[in-house]
Short mmCIF file of C-alpha atoms and ligand atoms in Angstrom, two decimals:
data_model
loop_
_atom_site.label_atom_id
_atom_site.label_comp_id
_atom_site.label_asym_id
_atom_site.label_seq_id
_atom_site.Cartn_x
_atom_site.Cartn_y
_atom_site.Cartn_z
CA MET U 27 32.92 181.98 52.92
CA LYS U 28 30.85 181.07 55.97
CA ASN U 29 29.21 177.65 55.98
CA TRP U 30 25.60 178.87 56.07
CA GLN U 31 23.07 176.14 56.81
CA PHE U 32 20.42 178.00 54.83
CA LEU U 33 22.41 177.21 51.69
CA ASN U 34 21.73 173.47 52.12
CA ASP U 35 19.24 171.86 49.76
CA TYR U 36 16.03 170.10 50.84
CA THR U 37 13.95 167.43 49.12
CA LEU U 38 10.20 167.71 49.64
CA ARG U 39 8.17 164.56 50.18
CA ASN U 40 6.86 164.74 46.59
CA GLY U 41 10.48 164.44 45.39
CA VAL U 42 11.06 168.07 44.37
CA LYS U 43 14.52 169.24 45.41
CA LEU U 44 14.83 172.82 46.60
CA ALA U 45 18.27 174.34 46.08
CA ASN U 46 18.39 176.15 49.43
CA ARG U 47 16.25 177.25 52.38
CA ILE U 48 15.56 180.84 51.29
CA VAL U 49 12.01 181.58 50.17
CA MET U 50 10.64 184.86 48.86
CA ALA U 51 7.55 185.58 50.95
CA PRO U 52 4.33 186.22 49.02
CA MET U 53 3.88 189.97 48.54
CA THR U 54 1.20 191.52 46.41
CA GLU U 55 2.48 194.49 44.37
CA GLN U 56 -1.00 195.88 43.60
CA SER U 57 0.21 196.45 40.06
CA SER U 58 -1.87 194.15 37.84
CA PHE U 59 -4.38 195.46 35.30
CA GLU U 60 -7.94 196.06 36.49
CA ASP U 61 -9.08 192.60 35.35
CA GLY U 62 -6.23 190.89 37.23
CA THR U 63 -3.94 190.33 34.23
CA ILE U 64 -0.31 190.62 35.20
CA THR U 65 1.65 193.61 33.90
CA THR U 66 5.12 193.55 32.37
CA ASP U 67 6.34 195.74 35.25
CA GLU U 68 5.41 192.99 37.71
CA ILE U 69 7.01 190.29 35.61
CA GLU U 70 10.29 192.23 35.56
CA TYR U 71 10.06 192.84 39.34
CA TYR U 72 9.77 189.09 39.94
CA ARG U 73 12.37 188.13 37.31
CA LEU U 74 14.96 190.24 39.13
CA ARG U 75 14.36 188.27 42.34
CA ALA U 76 14.27 184.74 40.92
CA GLY U 77 17.28 182.66 39.96
CA ALA U 78 19.14 181.81 43.17
CA ILE U 79 16.56 181.49 45.97
CA GLY U 80 15.06 178.03 46.47
CA MET U 81 11.46 179.10 46.20
CA LEU U 82 9.59 182.24 45.14
CA ILE U 83 5.97 182.62 46.23
CA THR U 84 3.99 185.15 44.21
CA GLY U 85 1.61 187.68 45.73
CA CYS U 86 -1.88 186.36 46.18
CA ALA U 87 -4.07 185.69 43.14
CA ASN U 88 -7.86 185.58 43.59
CA VAL U 89 -9.57 182.34 42.58
CA ASN U 90 -12.86 184.03 41.64
CA ASP U 91 -14.11 187.56 41.08
CA LEU U 92 -15.73 187.88 44.52
CA GLY U 93 -12.39 186.88 46.05
CA LYS U 94 -10.67 190.10 44.98
CA GLY U 95 -9.24 191.95 47.97
CA PHE U 96 -7.22 194.84 46.50
CA GLU U 97 -7.04 197.01 43.42
CA GLY U 98 -4.23 195.78 41.16
CA GLU U 99 -4.48 192.22 42.46
CA LEU U 100 -3.37 189.30 40.35
CA SER U 101 -6.18 186.98 39.24
CA ALA U 102 -6.29 183.24 38.63
CA ALA U 103 -10.07 183.25 38.25
CA ASN U 104 -10.43 182.11 34.66
CA THR U 105 -8.61 180.90 31.57
CA ASP U 106 -8.24 184.47 30.24
CA MET U 107 -5.50 184.82 32.86
CA LEU U 108 -3.49 181.93 31.45
CA PRO U 109 -1.21 183.85 29.03
CA GLY U 110 -0.17 186.28 31.79
CA LEU U 111 0.31 183.50 34.32
CA ARG U 112 2.47 181.66 31.76
CA ARG U 113 4.69 184.72 31.43
CA LEU U 114 5.00 184.96 35.22
CA ALA U 115 5.85 181.27 35.59
CA ASN U 116 8.33 181.55 32.77
CA ALA U 117 10.11 184.47 34.44
CA THR U 118 10.27 182.90 37.91
CA SER U 119 10.56 179.12 37.49
CA THR U 120 14.24 178.96 36.66
CA GLY U 121 15.21 175.44 37.60
CA THR U 122 17.07 176.63 40.70
CA THR U 123 14.11 178.73 41.86
CA LYS U 124 10.81 176.90 42.17
CA SER U 125 7.90 179.22 41.50
CA ILE U 126 4.74 178.97 43.57
CA LEU U 127 1.49 180.78 42.77
CA GLN U 128 -0.31 181.85 45.95
CA ILE U 129 -4.08 181.50 45.54
CA PHE U 130 -6.79 182.95 47.74
CA SER U 131 -10.12 184.60 48.24
CA ALA U 132 -10.28 187.73 50.37
CA GLY U 133 -13.71 186.87 51.76
CA ARG U 134 -14.88 189.72 53.99
CA MET U 135 -11.53 191.58 53.74
CA THR U 136 -12.60 193.64 50.75
CA ASN U 137 -15.38 196.09 49.95
CA THR U 138 -18.20 196.88 47.54
CA LYS U 139 -16.04 199.38 45.66
CA ILE U 140 -13.29 196.85 44.91
CA LEU U 141 -16.00 194.33 43.95
CA ARG U 142 -17.61 196.89 41.59
CA GLY U 143 -20.93 196.95 43.42
CA GLU U 144 -21.09 193.37 44.72
CA GLN U 145 -21.35 192.75 48.47
CA PRO U 146 -18.35 190.94 50.00
CA VAL U 147 -18.91 187.31 51.06
CA SER U 148 -17.70 185.24 53.98
CA ALA U 149 -18.44 182.16 56.07
CA SER U 150 -21.02 184.24 57.99
CA ALA U 151 -22.49 187.72 57.90
CA VAL U 152 -20.06 189.11 60.49
CA PRO U 153 -17.92 192.15 59.67
CA SER U 154 -14.25 192.21 60.58
CA LEU U 155 -13.20 194.53 63.40
CA GLN U 156 -11.25 196.75 60.98
CA PRO U 157 -12.40 200.38 60.76
CA ASN U 158 -15.15 200.87 58.11
CA ALA U 159 -15.50 197.10 57.55
CA GLU U 160 -18.59 196.16 55.53
CA THR U 161 -20.90 193.38 56.68
CA PRO U 162 -20.42 190.47 54.29
CA ARG U 163 -23.13 188.15 52.98
CA GLU U 164 -23.00 184.50 54.12
CA LEU U 165 -22.02 182.15 51.29
CA THR U 166 -24.77 179.65 50.44
CA PRO U 167 -23.87 175.94 50.68
CA GLU U 168 -23.77 175.82 46.85
CA GLU U 169 -21.44 178.82 46.76
CA VAL U 170 -19.16 177.19 49.34
CA GLU U 171 -18.89 174.12 47.09
CA GLN U 172 -18.24 176.34 44.06
CA THR U 173 -15.54 178.30 45.90
CA ILE U 174 -13.75 175.04 46.71
CA LYS U 175 -13.92 174.17 42.99
CA ASP U 176 -12.57 177.64 42.16
CA PHE U 177 -9.45 176.89 44.23
CA GLY U 178 -9.13 173.68 42.19
CA ASN U 179 -9.55 175.56 38.91
CA ALA U 180 -6.88 178.07 39.92
CA THR U 181 -4.57 175.14 40.71
CA LYS U 182 -5.24 173.71 37.25
CA LEU U 183 -4.36 177.08 35.70
CA ALA U 184 -1.12 177.15 37.71
CA ILE U 185 -0.24 173.68 36.41
CA GLU U 186 -1.00 174.69 32.81
CA ALA U 187 0.90 177.96 33.20
CA GLY U 188 4.09 176.14 34.22
CA PHE U 189 4.36 176.97 37.93
CA ASP U 190 6.09 174.48 40.23
CA GLY U 191 3.30 174.63 42.77
CA VAL U 192 0.54 176.56 44.50
CA GLU U 193 0.27 177.88 48.04
CA LEU U 194 -3.17 178.00 49.63
CA HIS U 195 -3.41 181.31 51.45
CA GLY U 196 -5.05 180.24 54.69
CA ALA U 197 -3.50 183.17 56.59
CA ASN U 198 -3.79 186.91 57.22
CA THR U 199 -7.55 186.83 57.93
CA TYR U 200 -8.70 185.93 54.38
CA LEU U 201 -11.49 183.51 53.41
CA ILE U 202 -9.84 180.19 54.26
CA GLN U 203 -8.95 181.57 57.70
CA GLN U 204 -12.44 183.09 58.00
CA PHE U 205 -13.93 179.59 57.83
CA PHE U 206 -11.52 178.39 60.53
CA SER U 207 -12.12 181.37 62.80
CA PRO U 208 -14.91 181.30 65.39
CA HIS U 209 -15.11 185.09 64.91
CA SER U 210 -16.07 185.04 61.23
CA ASN U 211 -17.63 181.56 61.08
CA ARG U 212 -20.93 181.29 63.00
CA ARG U 213 -22.45 178.72 60.64
CA THR U 214 -24.56 175.86 61.92
CA ASP U 215 -24.31 173.63 58.80
CA LYS U 216 -21.49 171.20 58.04
CA TRP U 217 -19.06 174.14 57.51
CA GLY U 218 -19.28 175.59 61.03
CA GLY U 219 -19.90 175.04 64.72
CA SER U 220 -17.33 172.75 66.35
CA LEU U 221 -13.57 173.10 65.82
CA GLU U 222 -13.74 170.08 63.55
CA LYS U 223 -16.44 171.65 61.39
CA ARG U 224 -14.52 174.94 61.17
CA MET U 225 -11.64 172.90 59.71
CA ALA U 226 -13.90 171.38 57.05
CA PHE U 227 -13.53 174.19 54.48
CA PRO U 228 -9.71 174.49 54.70
CA LEU U 229 -9.39 170.70 54.44
CA ALA U 230 -11.87 170.50 51.54
CA VAL U 231 -9.84 173.11 49.65
CA VAL U 232 -6.64 171.11 50.26
CA SER U 233 -8.36 167.93 49.14
CA GLU U 234 -9.77 169.50 45.94
CA CYS U 235 -6.42 171.01 44.96
CA ALA U 236 -4.58 167.75 45.71
CA GLN U 237 -7.05 165.89 43.48
CA ILE U 238 -6.56 168.39 40.65
CA ILE U 239 -2.79 167.94 40.96
CA LYS U 240 -3.22 164.18 40.84
CA ASN U 241 -5.45 164.41 37.77
CA TYR U 242 -3.64 167.05 35.75
CA ALA U 243 0.00 167.54 36.78
CA ASP U 244 2.51 165.78 34.53
CA ARG U 245 5.30 166.51 37.00
CA PRO U 246 5.67 166.63 40.79
CA PHE U 247 3.72 169.75 41.72
CA ILE U 248 4.09 171.43 45.11
CA LEU U 249 1.05 172.06 47.34
CA GLY U 250 1.76 174.40 50.24
CA TYR U 251 -0.47 175.80 52.98
CA ARG U 252 0.00 179.14 54.76
CA LEU U 253 -1.71 179.91 58.05
CA SER U 254 -1.78 182.57 60.73
CA PRO U 255 -1.49 180.80 64.06
CA GLU U 256 -3.59 183.18 66.18
CA GLU U 257 -6.17 185.94 66.17
CA ARG U 258 -6.62 188.65 68.77
CA GLU U 259 -10.41 188.69 68.30
CA GLU U 260 -12.69 187.30 70.97
CA PRO U 261 -13.81 184.72 70.00
CA GLY U 262 -10.85 184.05 67.73
CA ILE U 263 -8.36 181.40 66.65
CA ARG U 264 -6.16 180.30 69.54
CA LEU U 265 -2.92 178.32 69.33
CA ALA U 266 -4.60 175.18 70.61
CA ASP U 267 -7.01 175.36 67.62
CA THR U 268 -4.14 175.83 65.19
CA LEU U 269 -2.24 172.85 66.60
CA GLU U 270 -5.32 170.71 65.85
CA LEU U 271 -5.47 172.11 62.30
CA VAL U 272 -1.77 171.31 61.82
CA LYS U 273 -2.39 167.73 62.97
CA ALA U 274 -5.22 167.46 60.45
CA LEU U 275 -3.01 168.93 57.71
CA ASN U 276 -0.37 166.28 58.53
CA GLU U 277 -2.84 163.74 57.14
CA THR U 278 -3.27 165.58 53.81
CA PRO U 279 -0.97 165.53 50.75
CA ILE U 280 0.49 169.03 51.33
CA ASP U 281 4.26 169.39 50.81
CA TYR U 282 4.98 172.20 53.26
CA LEU U 283 3.45 174.37 55.97
CA HIS U 284 4.12 178.11 56.00
CA ILE U 285 3.32 180.20 59.04
CA SER U 286 2.68 183.91 58.76
CA LEU U 287 4.23 185.85 61.64
CA ALA U 288 5.23 189.48 62.04
CA ASP U 289 8.32 188.34 63.93
CA ALA U 290 9.67 184.86 63.18
CA LYS U 291 10.68 184.08 66.78
CA ALA U 292 7.70 185.71 68.49
CA PRO U 293 5.78 184.00 71.29
CA SER U 294 1.97 183.95 71.45
CA ILE U 295 0.28 187.31 70.82
CA VAL U 296 -2.61 186.21 73.05
CA ASP U 297 -1.07 184.31 75.99
CA LYS U 298 1.58 186.72 77.24
CA THR U 299 2.69 184.29 79.97
CA ASP U 300 4.07 181.74 77.51
CA PRO U 301 7.55 182.65 76.20
CA GLU U 302 7.94 179.71 73.79
CA PRO U 303 8.11 180.85 70.15
CA VAL U 304 4.97 179.98 68.20
CA PHE U 305 6.95 178.26 65.43
CA ALA U 306 8.40 175.81 68.00
CA LYS U 307 4.93 174.81 69.17
CA ILE U 308 3.84 174.24 65.58
CA LYS U 309 6.99 172.34 64.69
CA SER U 310 6.43 170.04 67.67
CA VAL U 311 3.16 168.71 66.21
CA LEU U 312 4.07 168.96 62.51
CA SER U 313 4.76 165.66 60.78
CA THR U 314 8.53 165.05 60.53
CA ASP U 315 8.32 164.72 56.74
CA LEU U 316 6.65 168.13 56.36
CA PRO U 317 8.95 171.17 56.38
CA LEU U 318 8.08 174.42 58.12
CA ILE U 319 8.59 177.84 56.54
CA THR U 320 8.71 180.73 59.01
CA VAL U 321 8.71 184.44 58.21
CA GLY U 322 8.92 187.78 59.94
CA HIS U 323 11.47 190.57 60.08
CA VAL U 324 14.41 188.61 58.74
CA ALA U 325 16.90 190.83 56.96
CA SER U 326 20.52 189.76 57.48
CA PRO U 327 22.20 186.41 56.77
CA ASP U 328 22.88 186.02 60.51
CA GLN U 329 19.18 186.46 61.27
CA ALA U 330 18.23 183.94 58.57
CA GLU U 331 20.76 181.46 59.93
CA SER U 332 19.42 181.81 63.46
CA ILE U 333 15.91 180.94 62.22
CA ILE U 334 17.21 177.71 60.66
CA GLU U 335 19.38 176.95 63.73
CA ALA U 336 16.28 177.35 65.91
CA GLY U 337 14.65 174.42 64.11
CA ASN U 338 12.84 175.83 61.08
CA ASP U 339 13.40 174.20 57.72
CA PHE U 340 12.99 177.29 55.54
CA VAL U 341 13.05 181.01 56.14
CA ALA U 342 10.84 183.29 54.08
CA ILE U 343 12.06 186.82 53.50
CA GLY U 344 9.67 189.53 52.40
CA ARG U 345 10.57 193.19 52.51
CA GLU U 346 14.33 192.61 52.53
CA LEU U 347 14.08 190.88 49.14
CA ILE U 348 12.28 193.96 47.84
CA ARG U 349 15.22 196.07 49.02
CA GLU U 350 17.87 193.55 47.97
CA PRO U 351 16.86 191.34 45.02
CA HIS U 352 20.30 189.66 44.94
CA TRP U 353 20.49 188.94 48.67
CA LEU U 354 21.27 185.27 48.15
CA GLN U 355 23.74 185.80 45.29
CA LYS U 356 25.65 188.23 47.53
CA VAL U 357 25.80 185.64 50.32
CA GLN U 358 26.90 182.94 47.87
CA ASN U 359 29.70 185.23 46.69
CA GLY U 360 30.83 186.06 50.24
CA ASP U 361 29.79 189.65 49.58
CA GLU U 362 27.42 190.10 52.55
CA ASP U 363 28.78 193.57 53.29
CA SER U 364 27.16 194.95 50.15
CA ILE U 365 23.65 193.79 51.09
CA ARG U 366 21.31 196.79 51.17
CA TYR U 367 19.11 197.24 54.23
CA THR U 368 17.71 200.62 53.33
CA ILE U 369 16.66 202.11 50.03
CA SER U 370 15.42 205.44 48.77
CA LYS U 371 12.87 206.43 46.19
CA SER U 372 15.59 206.88 43.59
CA ASP U 373 16.31 203.12 43.77
CA MET U 374 12.82 202.24 42.55
CA ALA U 375 13.68 201.85 38.87
CA GLU U 376 16.80 199.76 39.48
CA LEU U 377 14.90 197.50 41.88
CA ARG U 378 11.88 197.33 39.55
CA ILE U 379 9.59 198.52 42.34
CA THR U 380 6.31 199.72 40.86
CA ARG U 381 4.64 202.92 42.07
CA PRO U 382 1.66 201.12 43.67
CA LEU U 383 4.01 198.79 45.57
CA TRP U 384 6.07 201.76 46.75
CA GLN U 385 2.95 203.56 47.92
CA PHE U 386 1.77 200.45 49.76
CA LEU U 387 5.13 200.00 51.47
CA VAL U 388 5.52 203.56 52.64
CA THR U 389 1.95 203.82 53.92
CA ALA U 390 0.73 200.43 55.23
CA PHE U 391 4.20 199.14 56.13
CA LYS U 392 6.02 202.37 56.91
CA ARG U 393 7.50 201.38 60.26
CA GLY U 394 8.79 198.10 58.89
CA PHE U 395 10.19 199.42 55.65
CA PRO U 396 13.32 201.41 56.35
CA LEU U 397 14.11 204.06 53.81
CA SER U 398 17.52 205.70 53.73
CA THR U 399 16.10 208.78 55.33
CA ASP U 400 14.36 206.98 58.20
CA GLU U 401 15.97 207.00 61.62
CA HIS U 402 14.66 203.52 62.28
CA GLN U 403 16.89 200.87 60.70
CA ILE U 404 16.65 197.11 60.87
CA GLN U 405 19.13 195.68 63.37
CA HIS U 406 21.40 193.15 61.75
C1 FMN L 24 3.87 194.69 50.29
C2 FMN L 24 3.46 193.42 50.97
C3 FMN L 24 2.49 192.61 50.40
C4 FMN L 24 2.11 191.41 51.02
N1 FMN L 24 1.23 190.58 50.37
C5 FMN L 24 1.02 189.33 50.87
C6 FMN L 24 0.30 188.37 50.10
O1 FMN L 24 -0.12 188.61 48.95
N2 FMN L 24 0.09 187.15 50.66
C7 FMN L 24 0.57 186.81 51.90
O2 FMN L 24 0.36 185.69 52.35
N3 FMN L 24 1.28 187.71 52.63
C8 FMN L 24 1.54 188.93 52.13
N4 FMN L 24 2.35 189.81 52.83
C9 FMN L 24 3.00 189.36 54.09
C10 FMN L 24 4.42 188.82 53.78
O3 FMN L 24 4.32 187.58 53.08
C11 FMN L 24 5.24 188.57 55.06
O4 FMN L 24 4.58 187.64 55.86
C12 FMN L 24 5.48 189.86 55.86
O5 FMN L 24 5.90 190.91 55.01
C13 FMN L 24 6.53 189.65 56.95
O6 FMN L 24 7.75 189.29 56.37
P1 FMN L 24 8.99 190.35 56.26
O7 FMN L 24 9.18 190.91 57.63
O8 FMN L 24 10.16 189.52 55.79
O9 FMN L 24 8.58 191.40 55.27
C14 FMN L 24 2.71 191.03 52.25
C15 FMN L 24 3.66 191.87 52.83
C16 FMN L 24 4.05 193.04 52.20
C17 FMN L 24 5.14 193.88 52.83
#
């Protein structure tokens, strides 16, 4: 068997040892009940993928009702969700696999229909540039404070449910990112204005969740942070802003940084003259005791290895783990040749893929989700 570096273990600075460097990327399945309670179908989908990988990050769970971004989204908004969250933690925290609940608020990336008549909220009353985007209402200072507490409450639920950690979803244009972005944050109070003030909400959320962990966790509990390094909007987040946020995060008690990229080795999407991969720029300012997780179009073991060889600590795999739940077991058994890179609709039941997830994959992600019948196949 090949001596893959991604099979090496890693000990986080809070003492938690991760069995290897393969992480399941957070992917919502849009398959929860209407109130955000997890369904048995989702539990079985996750159970199939846990067991060998070092870390499994769940799809995003909203921390309050106004934070809901999709139909079928998982909720961590109140104690009613605890029994379902316990079942999810139980199915995915296996000892070898550490299970992380991703928590978020969608902010302006939702609509009145999903919120059952309520207007979406954000840092400021600025709509996103997406087609048909609704104009959100600006959160009041009291609501900002309450939202920070809601992230803390969701963290407490994750601790009680038996997860090994939470990941703060500060990426993919959702509320935490909306406070950091000069596009969506036009506030003039302590939560907006300068770069430093735009960092205040993300850092306050980190601080609240870290305090909850300190107060309530009876075991080392992982706190991760996911961010999107850049925005195309004008004004928008630029890499220089993100590098300052990373430096500020270095000073907080997070245990890892996770960057959300469409292509793990991609250079800037804004400055086309700079060929250096974005992850390398981030790694260069990240504290040496904080590991970096990078994601984006990784399918084969060779691709995963090249991400680690390039200087990343962990590689997150999304769609390929949907197609191949036992990707890591196959590598561990020297059986790489049987790894599936394409699937067809008739594989859904075996792979525990729910109908809403299938629909989402073949519509929103069609080009990046090779089916057996597609001409386009992932190069590996
Ligand atoms: C179906 C689906 C759902 C996703 N849901 C989330 C999510 O809940 N939270 C998140 O941070 N990213 C989400 N993402 C982004 C993935 O975490 C990942 O960054 C992206 O799929 C690129 O990785 P890949 O090329 O390995 O699939 C989702 C992606 C897919 C395909």
